[in-house]
Amino acid sequence: SYKAPDNRDRRDRVERQNIAWGYIMEDLTDAFLSWSHENDSKNDENKFEVAEDSDDSAVKRIRFPFDPAITSVVLLAKHGYMATSPGNPARSFSFSVLRLYHALSNRCPQLSMQVFVKSLCYLHCVPYLASYRTQFSIAFDTYLEIQRRIEQRLNKELDRTDPNRSIQYACVPCSYVLKDEPKLTYGTLIAIDGNNSLARVKRVAKQENAEGRLESIERIDSREIHDAMYIKASYVNQFENDLKSQTKKRKEKANSDDPKVTNGDKGKGKGKEKEGTEEEDDDEIEEPSPCPDRWKNLADDSEKKGKGYFSETGLFLASCRHEAALAFCDMVESGEK
């Protein structure tokens, strides 16, 4: 019997999950704030059960009052638990666990979710399953989105919607100016640098398509970070060709003759005029830098490898001399150049 080919894939499963979370995200934010202020519902009728993971007790089943007016996910959030699915959750993590991992990961970025979940399983005396890590990742991402929405509400109420505010007030010693304070030549000293420790390999198909290209098999994910410190890739791409044009202008300038020196300048004072012209040329035309030969991250080969194998080659950060982060962006298919 003939069976029609099934060309469906699961590339959009993350996107469909994000869309489902988006429908109830505002309600989840309200529920988290309600739980934070201990305004939980006290209705004890119509209870249902879910599995719950907590950092101070073993995995257990708990009962919650059921409210037909709201979804089970929002009801869990009102009682301090984050569901792992936007539909019908069977497992949840307490906000205290998510808050603990958030604090630990901020102080120790090397702490992975897998290690943390395995530690919870060890404390609870239950065998570790790979699905636990996936469920914890979903719950933690949703928890972070709730925190971002709370911060957006707070900034709106405090009239902190200026996108440049995070840079202007990121460092108090750099931004705070006393009355009648002498103006400095350089008000703020900023350092910029990138690293390759956060590189992510580009996922492409194993076989080429009809055009001879390897199609991307990356999962579709349209989520964005609405943070003034984060510079989006769409904004950075506006300056993609600036470096090439500047390099081309320097080469043309170096190869062309200086118009300030003419063939008729052979009389008195020629040496003085020529000497001044050469000094001006040295200031205007930059000599080749030895950095590409000494630093691998500035070499063209490193940039080609980054474009060929990695979708994201790392993170580029700007900070002041007091180690306060001012702005950062992803290095997408490029090096630090």
mmCIF file of N, CA and C in Angstrom, residues 158-261:
data_model
loop_
_atom_site.group_PDB
_atom_site.id
_atom_site.type_symbol
_atom_site.label_atom_id
_atom_site.label_comp_id
_atom_site.label_asym_id
_atom_site.label_seq_id
_atom_site.Cartn_x
_atom_site.Cartn_y
_atom_site.Cartn_z
ATOM 1 N N LEU A 158 8.462 54.417 36.749
ATOM 2 C CA LEU A 158 9.480 55.363 37.220
ATOM 3 C C LEU A 158 10.002 56.259 36.103
ATOM 4 N N ASP A 159 9.385 56.173 34.921
ATOM 5 C CA ASP A 159 9.776 56.988 33.768
ATOM 6 C C ASP A 159 11.252 56.768 33.414
ATOM 7 N N ARG A 160 11.615 55.511 33.309
ATOM 8 C CA ARG A 160 12.973 55.146 32.929
ATOM 9 C C ARG A 160 12.983 54.458 31.570
ATOM 10 N N THR A 161 12.293 55.042 30.623
ATOM 11 C CA THR A 161 12.158 54.433 29.302
ATOM 12 C C THR A 161 13.213 54.903 28.311
ATOM 13 N N ASP A 162 14.079 55.812 28.711
ATOM 14 C CA ASP A 162 15.129 56.294 27.818
ATOM 15 C C ASP A 162 16.102 55.155 27.514
ATOM 16 N N PRO A 163 16.313 54.818 26.233
ATOM 17 C CA PRO A 163 17.206 53.688 25.917
ATOM 18 C C PRO A 163 18.657 53.932 26.308
ATOM 19 N N ASN A 164 19.055 55.192 26.455
ATOM 20 C CA ASN A 164 20.437 55.499 26.825
ATOM 21 C C ASN A 164 20.645 55.578 28.330
ATOM 22 N N ARG A 165 19.594 55.344 29.094
ATOM 23 C CA ARG A 165 19.713 55.482 30.538
ATOM 24 C C ARG A 165 20.678 54.457 31.136
ATOM 25 N N SER A 166 20.642 53.240 30.608
ATOM 26 C CA SER A 166 21.497 52.196 31.177
ATOM 27 C C SER A 166 22.973 52.534 31.026
ATOM 28 N N ILE A 167 23.332 53.221 29.938
ATOM 29 C CA ILE A 167 24.727 53.612 29.744
ATOM 30 C C ILE A 167 25.071 54.834 30.587
ATOM 31 N N GLN A 168 24.137 55.775 30.681
ATOM 32 C CA GLN A 168 24.407 57.003 31.422
ATOM 33 C C GLN A 168 24.554 56.764 32.919
ATOM 34 N N TYR A 169 23.814 55.787 33.449
ATOM 35 C CA TYR A 169 23.818 55.559 34.895
ATOM 36 C C TYR A 169 24.321 54.161 35.266
ATOM 37 N N ALA A 170 25.029 53.517 34.357
ATOM 38 C CA ALA A 170 25.532 52.172 34.660
ATOM 39 C C ALA A 170 26.609 52.209 35.731
ATOM 40 N N CYS A 171 27.425 53.244 35.726
ATOM 41 C CA CYS A 171 28.518 53.368 36.695
ATOM 42 C C CYS A 171 28.394 54.709 37.404
ATOM 43 N N VAL A 172 28.193 54.688 38.699
ATOM 44 C CA VAL A 172 28.032 55.927 39.469
ATOM 45 C C VAL A 172 29.317 56.750 39.496
ATOM 46 N N PRO A 173 30.498 56.184 39.750
ATOM 47 C CA PRO A 173 31.712 57.008 39.747
ATOM 48 C C PRO A 173 31.974 57.708 38.418
ATOM 49 N N CYS A 174 31.581 57.081 37.306
ATOM 50 C CA CYS A 174 31.818 57.691 35.996
ATOM 51 C C CYS A 174 30.773 58.745 35.647
ATOM 52 N N SER A 175 29.535 58.548 36.064
ATOM 53 C CA SER A 175 28.441 59.419 35.633
ATOM 54 C C SER A 175 28.113 60.534 36.616
ATOM 55 N N TYR A 176 28.425 60.347 37.896
ATOM 56 C CA TYR A 176 28.047 61.349 38.898
ATOM 57 C C TYR A 176 29.029 62.520 38.865
ATOM 58 N N VAL A 177 28.496 63.730 38.744
ATOM 59 C CA VAL A 177 29.314 64.938 38.662
ATOM 60 C C VAL A 177 28.904 65.884 39.782
ATOM 61 N N LEU A 178 29.875 66.350 40.536
ATOM 62 C CA LEU A 178 29.617 67.294 41.616
ATOM 63 C C LEU A 178 29.440 68.702 41.070
ATOM 64 N N LYS A 179 28.849 69.549 41.876
ATOM 65 C CA LYS A 179 28.657 70.934 41.494
ATOM 66 C C LYS A 179 30.007 71.648 41.453
ATOM 67 N N ASP A 180 30.220 72.407 40.388
ATOM 68 C CA ASP A 180 31.464 73.153 40.166
ATOM 69 C C ASP A 180 32.681 72.230 40.070
ATOM 70 N N GLU A 181 32.471 71.001 39.685
ATOM 71 C CA GLU A 181 33.594 70.077 39.519
ATOM 72 C C GLU A 181 34.337 70.387 38.227
ATOM 73 N N PRO A 182 35.660 70.440 38.254
ATOM 74 C CA PRO A 182 36.412 70.726 37.023
ATOM 75 C C PRO A 182 36.140 69.668 35.955
ATOM 76 N N LYS A 183 35.994 70.126 34.735
ATOM 77 C CA LYS A 183 35.710 69.214 33.639
ATOM 78 C C LYS A 183 36.976 68.480 33.239
ATOM 79 N N LEU A 184 36.878 67.154 33.169
ATOM 80 C CA LEU A 184 38.013 66.329 32.801
ATOM 81 C C LEU A 184 38.172 66.257 31.289
ATOM 82 N N THR A 185 39.383 66.005 30.855
ATOM 83 C CA THR A 185 39.616 65.850 29.419
ATOM 84 C C THR A 185 38.841 64.657 28.869
ATOM 85 N N TYR A 186 38.872 63.556 29.598
ATOM 86 C CA TYR A 186 38.096 62.367 29.253
ATOM 87 C C TYR A 186 37.233 62.016 30.462
ATOM 88 N N GLY A 187 35.933 62.198 30.320
ATOM 89 C CA GLY A 187 35.030 61.947 31.438
ATOM 90 C C GLY A 187 34.923 60.484 31.804
ATOM 91 N N THR A 188 35.028 59.614 30.807
ATOM 92 C CA THR A 188 34.886 58.177 31.045
ATOM 93 C C THR A 188 35.880 57.419 30.181
ATOM 94 N N LEU A 189 36.518 56.447 30.766
ATOM 95 C CA LEU A 189 37.427 55.568 30.036
ATOM 96 C C LEU A 189 36.722 54.241 29.793
ATOM 97 N N ILE A 190 36.618 53.854 28.525
ATOM 98 C CA ILE A 190 35.865 52.663 28.137
ATOM 99 C C ILE A 190 36.790 51.680 27.435
ATOM 100 N N ALA A 191 36.631 50.425 27.766
ATOM 101 C CA ALA A 191 37.376 49.345 27.109
ATOM 102 C C ALA A 191 36.389 48.408 26.429
ATOM 103 N N ILE A 192 36.740 47.942 25.240
ATOM 104 C CA ILE A 192 35.894 47.008 24.500
ATOM 105 C C ILE A 192 36.726 45.785 24.136
ATOM 106 N N ASP A 193 36.102 44.640 24.224
ATOM 107 C CA ASP A 193 36.811 43.397 23.914
ATOM 108 C C ASP A 193 35.785 42.288 23.725
ATOM 109 N N GLY A 194 36.194 41.254 23.051
ATOM 110 C CA GLY A 194 35.328 40.101 22.831
ATOM 111 C C GLY A 194 36.040 38.818 23.189
ATOM 112 N N ASN A 195 35.283 37.745 23.283
ATOM 113 C CA ASN A 195 35.881 36.439 23.549
ATOM 114 C C ASN A 195 35.193 35.396 22.686
ATOM 115 N N ASN A 196 35.840 34.258 22.585
ATOM 116 C CA ASN A 196 35.324 33.162 21.769
ATOM 117 C C ASN A 196 34.835 31.995 22.607
ATOM 118 N N SER A 197 34.654 32.204 23.899
ATOM 119 C CA SER A 197 34.239 31.108 24.771
ATOM 120 C C SER A 197 32.756 30.789 24.632
ATOM 121 N N LEU A 198 31.976 31.685 24.019
ATOM 122 C CA LEU A 198 30.544 31.463 23.847
ATOM 123 C C LEU A 198 30.199 31.165 22.395
ATOM 124 N N ALA A 199 31.130 30.569 21.664
ATOM 125 C CA ALA A 199 30.879 30.240 20.263
ATOM 126 C C ALA A 199 29.830 29.145 20.141
ATOM 127 N N ARG A 200 29.006 29.272 19.123
ATOM 128 C CA ARG A 200 27.950 28.286 18.875
ATOM 129 C C ARG A 200 28.063 27.803 17.435
ATOM 130 N N VAL A 201 28.164 26.507 17.263
ATOM 131 C CA VAL A 201 28.351 25.918 15.939
ATOM 132 C C VAL A 201 27.086 26.085 15.108
ATOM 133 N N LYS A 202 27.283 26.415 13.850
ATOM 134 C CA LYS A 202 26.160 26.572 12.927
ATOM 135 C C LYS A 202 25.620 25.195 12.542
ATOM 136 N N ARG A 203 24.323 25.019 12.690
ATOM 137 C CA ARG A 203 23.695 23.735 12.372
ATOM 138 C C ARG A 203 23.129 23.791 10.954
ATOM 139 N N VAL A 204 23.667 22.953 10.081
ATOM 140 C CA VAL A 204 23.223 22.907 8.691
ATOM 141 C C VAL A 204 22.954 21.462 8.310
ATOM 142 N N ALA A 205 22.233 21.298 7.211
ATOM 143 C CA ALA A 205 21.913 19.959 6.720
ATOM 144 C C ALA A 205 23.176 19.262 6.208
ATOM 145 N N LYS A 206 23.153 17.946 6.209
ATOM 146 C CA LYS A 206 24.315 17.174 5.771
ATOM 147 C C LYS A 206 24.431 17.130 4.256
ATOM 148 N N GLN A 207 23.308 17.280 3.551
ATOM 149 C CA GLN A 207 23.318 17.212 2.099
ATOM 150 C C GLN A 207 22.967 18.580 1.523
ATOM 151 N N GLU A 208 23.568 18.891 0.385
ATOM 152 C CA GLU A 208 23.323 20.167 -0.267
ATOM 153 C C GLU A 208 21.976 20.149 -0.977
ATOM 154 N N ASN A 209 21.389 21.338 -1.127
ATOM 155 C CA ASN A 209 20.123 21.454 -1.833
ATOM 156 C C ASN A 209 20.379 21.582 -3.332
ATOM 157 N N ALA A 210 19.328 21.912 -4.088
ATOM 158 C CA ALA A 210 19.459 22.008 -5.537
ATOM 159 C C ALA A 210 20.404 23.130 -5.957
ATOM 160 N N GLU A 211 20.534 24.164 -5.134
ATOM 161 C CA GLU A 211 21.412 25.285 -5.446
ATOM 162 C C GLU A 211 22.846 25.049 -4.989
ATOM 163 N N GLY A 212 23.116 23.892 -4.419
ATOM 164 C CA GLY A 212 24.463 23.584 -3.965
ATOM 165 C C GLY A 212 24.818 24.172 -2.621
ATOM 166 N N ARG A 213 23.828 24.523 -1.824
ATOM 167 C CA ARG A 213 24.059 25.106 -0.506
ATOM 168 C C ARG A 213 23.584 24.160 0.586
ATOM 169 N N LEU A 214 24.160 24.336 1.743
ATOM 170 C CA LEU A 214 23.731 23.579 2.915
ATOM 171 C C LEU A 214 22.695 24.403 3.670
ATOM 172 N N GLU A 215 21.471 23.918 3.684
ATOM 173 C CA GLU A 215 20.399 24.662 4.331
ATOM 174 C C GLU A 215 20.530 24.600 5.855
ATOM 175 N N SER A 216 20.092 25.663 6.479
ATOM 176 C CA SER A 216 20.139 25.725 7.938
ATOM 177 C C SER A 216 19.039 24.850 8.537
ATOM 178 N N ILE A 217 19.381 24.144 9.602
ATOM 179 C CA ILE A 217 18.396 23.336 10.324
ATOM 180 C C ILE A 217 18.246 23.855 11.756
ATOM 181 N N GLU A 218 18.574 25.136 11.951
ATOM 182 C CA GLU A 218 18.415 25.747 13.266
ATOM 183 C C GLU A 218 16.936 25.794 13.639
ATOM 184 N N ARG A 219 16.656 25.605 14.903
ATOM 185 C CA ARG A 219 15.283 25.718 15.379
ATOM 186 C C ARG A 219 14.824 27.171 15.321
ATOM 187 N N ILE A 220 13.608 27.361 14.893
ATOM 188 C CA ILE A 220 13.059 28.710 14.774
ATOM 189 C C ILE A 220 12.772 29.252 16.169
ATOM 190 N N ASP A 221 13.311 30.419 16.457
ATOM 191 C CA ASP A 221 13.114 31.050 17.764
ATOM 192 C C ASP A 221 13.157 32.560 17.568
ATOM 193 N N SER A 222 12.011 33.214 17.632
ATOM 194 C CA SER A 222 11.908 34.651 17.370
ATOM 195 C C SER A 222 11.964 35.493 18.634
ATOM 196 N N ARG A 223 12.314 34.901 19.759
ATOM 197 C CA ARG A 223 12.392 35.676 20.997
ATOM 198 C C ARG A 223 13.529 36.696 20.934
ATOM 199 N N GLU A 224 13.302 37.861 21.536
ATOM 200 C CA GLU A 224 14.289 38.923 21.567
ATOM 201 C C GLU A 224 14.482 39.414 22.994
ATOM 202 N N ILE A 225 15.667 39.934 23.249
ATOM 203 C CA ILE A 225 15.970 40.514 24.557
ATOM 204 C C ILE A 225 15.685 42.005 24.495
ATOM 205 N N HIS A 226 14.729 42.457 25.256
ATOM 206 C CA HIS A 226 14.383 43.876 25.290
ATOM 207 C C HIS A 226 15.153 44.538 26.430
ATOM 208 N N ASP A 227 16.430 44.710 26.197
ATOM 209 C CA ASP A 227 17.312 45.310 27.190
ATOM 210 C C ASP A 227 18.144 46.376 26.498
ATOM 211 N N ALA A 228 18.221 47.562 27.123
ATOM 212 C CA ALA A 228 18.960 48.656 26.506
ATOM 213 C C ALA A 228 20.449 48.352 26.400
ATOM 214 N N MET A 229 20.964 47.499 27.270
ATOM 215 C CA MET A 229 22.387 47.164 27.227
ATOM 216 C C MET A 229 22.721 46.238 26.061
ATOM 217 N N TYR A 230 21.740 45.482 25.590
ATOM 218 C CA TYR A 230 21.978 44.516 24.519
ATOM 219 C C TYR A 230 21.756 45.183 23.166
ATOM 220 N N ILE A 231 22.770 45.157 22.325
ATOM 221 C CA ILE A 231 22.686 45.733 20.985
ATOM 222 C C ILE A 231 22.295 44.625 20.019
ATOM 223 N N LYS A 232 21.187 44.796 19.328
ATOM 224 C CA LYS A 232 20.676 43.759 18.449
ATOM 225 C C LYS A 232 21.542 43.620 17.199
ATOM 226 N N ALA A 233 21.495 42.432 16.631
ATOM 227 C CA ALA A 233 22.293 42.155 15.435
ATOM 228 C C ALA A 233 21.842 43.004 14.254
ATOM 229 N N SER A 234 20.541 43.314 14.174
ATOM 230 C CA SER A 234 20.038 44.138 13.073
ATOM 231 C C SER A 234 20.647 45.533 13.099
ATOM 232 N N TYR A 235 20.933 46.058 14.286
ATOM 233 C CA TYR A 235 21.570 47.378 14.397
ATOM 234 C C TYR A 235 23.055 47.300 14.061
ATOM 235 N N VAL A 236 23.713 46.253 14.512
ATOM 236 C CA VAL A 236 25.144 46.099 14.243
ATOM 237 C C VAL A 236 25.397 45.906 12.756
ATOM 238 N N ASN A 237 24.491 45.230 12.059
ATOM 239 C CA ASN A 237 24.682 44.953 10.636
ATOM 240 C C ASN A 237 24.684 46.212 9.781
ATOM 241 N N GLN A 238 24.215 47.331 10.319
ATOM 242 C CA GLN A 238 24.246 48.579 9.558
ATOM 243 C C GLN A 238 25.679 49.032 9.276
ATOM 244 N N PHE A 239 26.606 48.617 10.111
ATOM 245 C CA PHE A 239 27.998 49.035 9.966
ATOM 246 C C PHE A 239 28.868 47.906 9.411
ATOM 247 N N GLU A 240 28.249 46.990 8.701
ATOM 248 C CA GLU A 240 28.973 45.814 8.214
ATOM 249 C C GLU A 240 30.064 46.179 7.235
ATOM 250 N N ASN A 241 29.802 47.149 6.349
ATOM 251 C CA ASN A 241 30.752 47.487 5.296
ATOM 252 C C ASN A 241 31.615 48.698 5.632
ATOM 253 N N ASP A 242 31.486 49.236 6.840
ATOM 254 C CA ASP A 242 32.271 50.419 7.193
ATOM 255 C C ASP A 242 33.761 50.112 7.251
ATOM 256 N N LEU A 243 34.135 48.973 7.819
ATOM 257 C CA LEU A 243 35.549 48.623 7.941
ATOM 258 C C LEU A 243 36.188 48.433 6.568
ATOM 259 N N LYS A 244 35.454 47.791 5.651
ATOM 260 C CA LYS A 244 36.002 47.575 4.313
ATOM 261 C C LYS A 244 36.210 48.901 3.589
ATOM 262 N N SER A 245 35.243 49.817 3.709
ATOM 263 C CA SER A 245 35.364 51.102 3.026
ATOM 264 C C SER A 245 36.495 51.936 3.613
ATOM 265 N N GLN A 246 36.664 51.902 4.946
ATOM 266 C CA GLN A 246 37.745 52.653 5.569
ATOM 267 C C GLN A 246 39.106 52.102 5.164
ATOM 268 N N THR A 247 39.229 50.787 5.099
ATOM 269 C CA THR A 247 40.493 50.179 4.678
ATOM 270 C C THR A 247 40.820 50.528 3.233
ATOM 271 N N LYS A 248 39.804 50.552 2.398
ATOM 272 C CA LYS A 248 40.011 50.887 0.992
ATOM 273 C C LYS A 248 40.454 52.335 0.839
ATOM 274 N N LYS A 249 39.865 53.234 1.621
ATOM 275 C CA LYS A 249 40.241 54.644 1.549
ATOM 276 C C LYS A 249 41.677 54.854 2.009
ATOM 277 N N ARG A 250 42.095 54.136 3.041
ATOM 278 C CA ARG A 250 43.469 54.270 3.522
ATOM 279 C C ARG A 250 44.467 53.826 2.454
ATOM 280 N N LYS A 251 44.159 52.714 1.774
ATOM 281 C CA LYS A 251 45.065 52.228 0.739
ATOM 282 C C LYS A 251 45.144 53.213 -0.424
ATOM 283 N N GLU A 252 43.996 53.763 -0.837
ATOM 284 C CA GLU A 252 43.992 54.732 -1.928
ATOM 285 C C GLU A 252 44.750 55.991 -1.541
ATOM 286 N N LYS A 253 44.615 56.392 -0.298
ATOM 287 C CA LYS A 253 45.298 57.583 0.175
ATOM 288 C C LYS A 253 46.798 57.365 0.235
ATOM 289 N N ALA A 254 47.206 56.156 0.617
ATOM 290 C CA ALA A 254 48.634 55.862 0.708
ATOM 291 C C ALA A 254 49.283 55.775 -0.664
ATOM 292 N N ASN A 255 48.543 55.321 -1.671
ATOM 293 C CA ASN A 255 49.102 55.162 -3.012
ATOM 294 C C ASN A 255 49.076 56.445 -3.826
ATOM 295 N N SER A 256 48.252 57.378 -3.456
ATOM 296 C CA SER A 256 48.137 58.624 -4.213
ATOM 297 C C SER A 256 49.211 59.615 -3.778
ATOM 298 N N ASP A 257 49.548 60.551 -4.665
ATOM 299 C CA ASP A 257 50.530 61.591 -4.330
ATOM 300 C C ASP A 257 49.883 62.657 -3.483
ATOM 301 N N ASP A 258 50.682 63.294 -2.637
ATOM 302 C CA ASP A 258 50.183 64.358 -1.770
ATOM 303 C C ASP A 258 49.960 65.603 -2.612
ATOM 304 N N PRO A 259 48.747 66.167 -2.677
ATOM 305 C CA PRO A 259 48.501 67.353 -3.505
ATOM 306 C C PRO A 259 49.169 68.603 -2.952
ATOM 307 N N LYS A 260 49.618 68.592 -1.701
ATOM 308 C CA LYS A 260 50.238 69.782 -1.116
ATOM 309 C C LYS A 260 51.656 70.005 -1.645
ATOM 310 N N VAL A 261 52.267 68.986 -2.219
ATOM 311 C CA VAL A 261 53.621 69.087 -2.752
ATOM 312 C C VAL A 261 53.536 69.045 -4.268
#
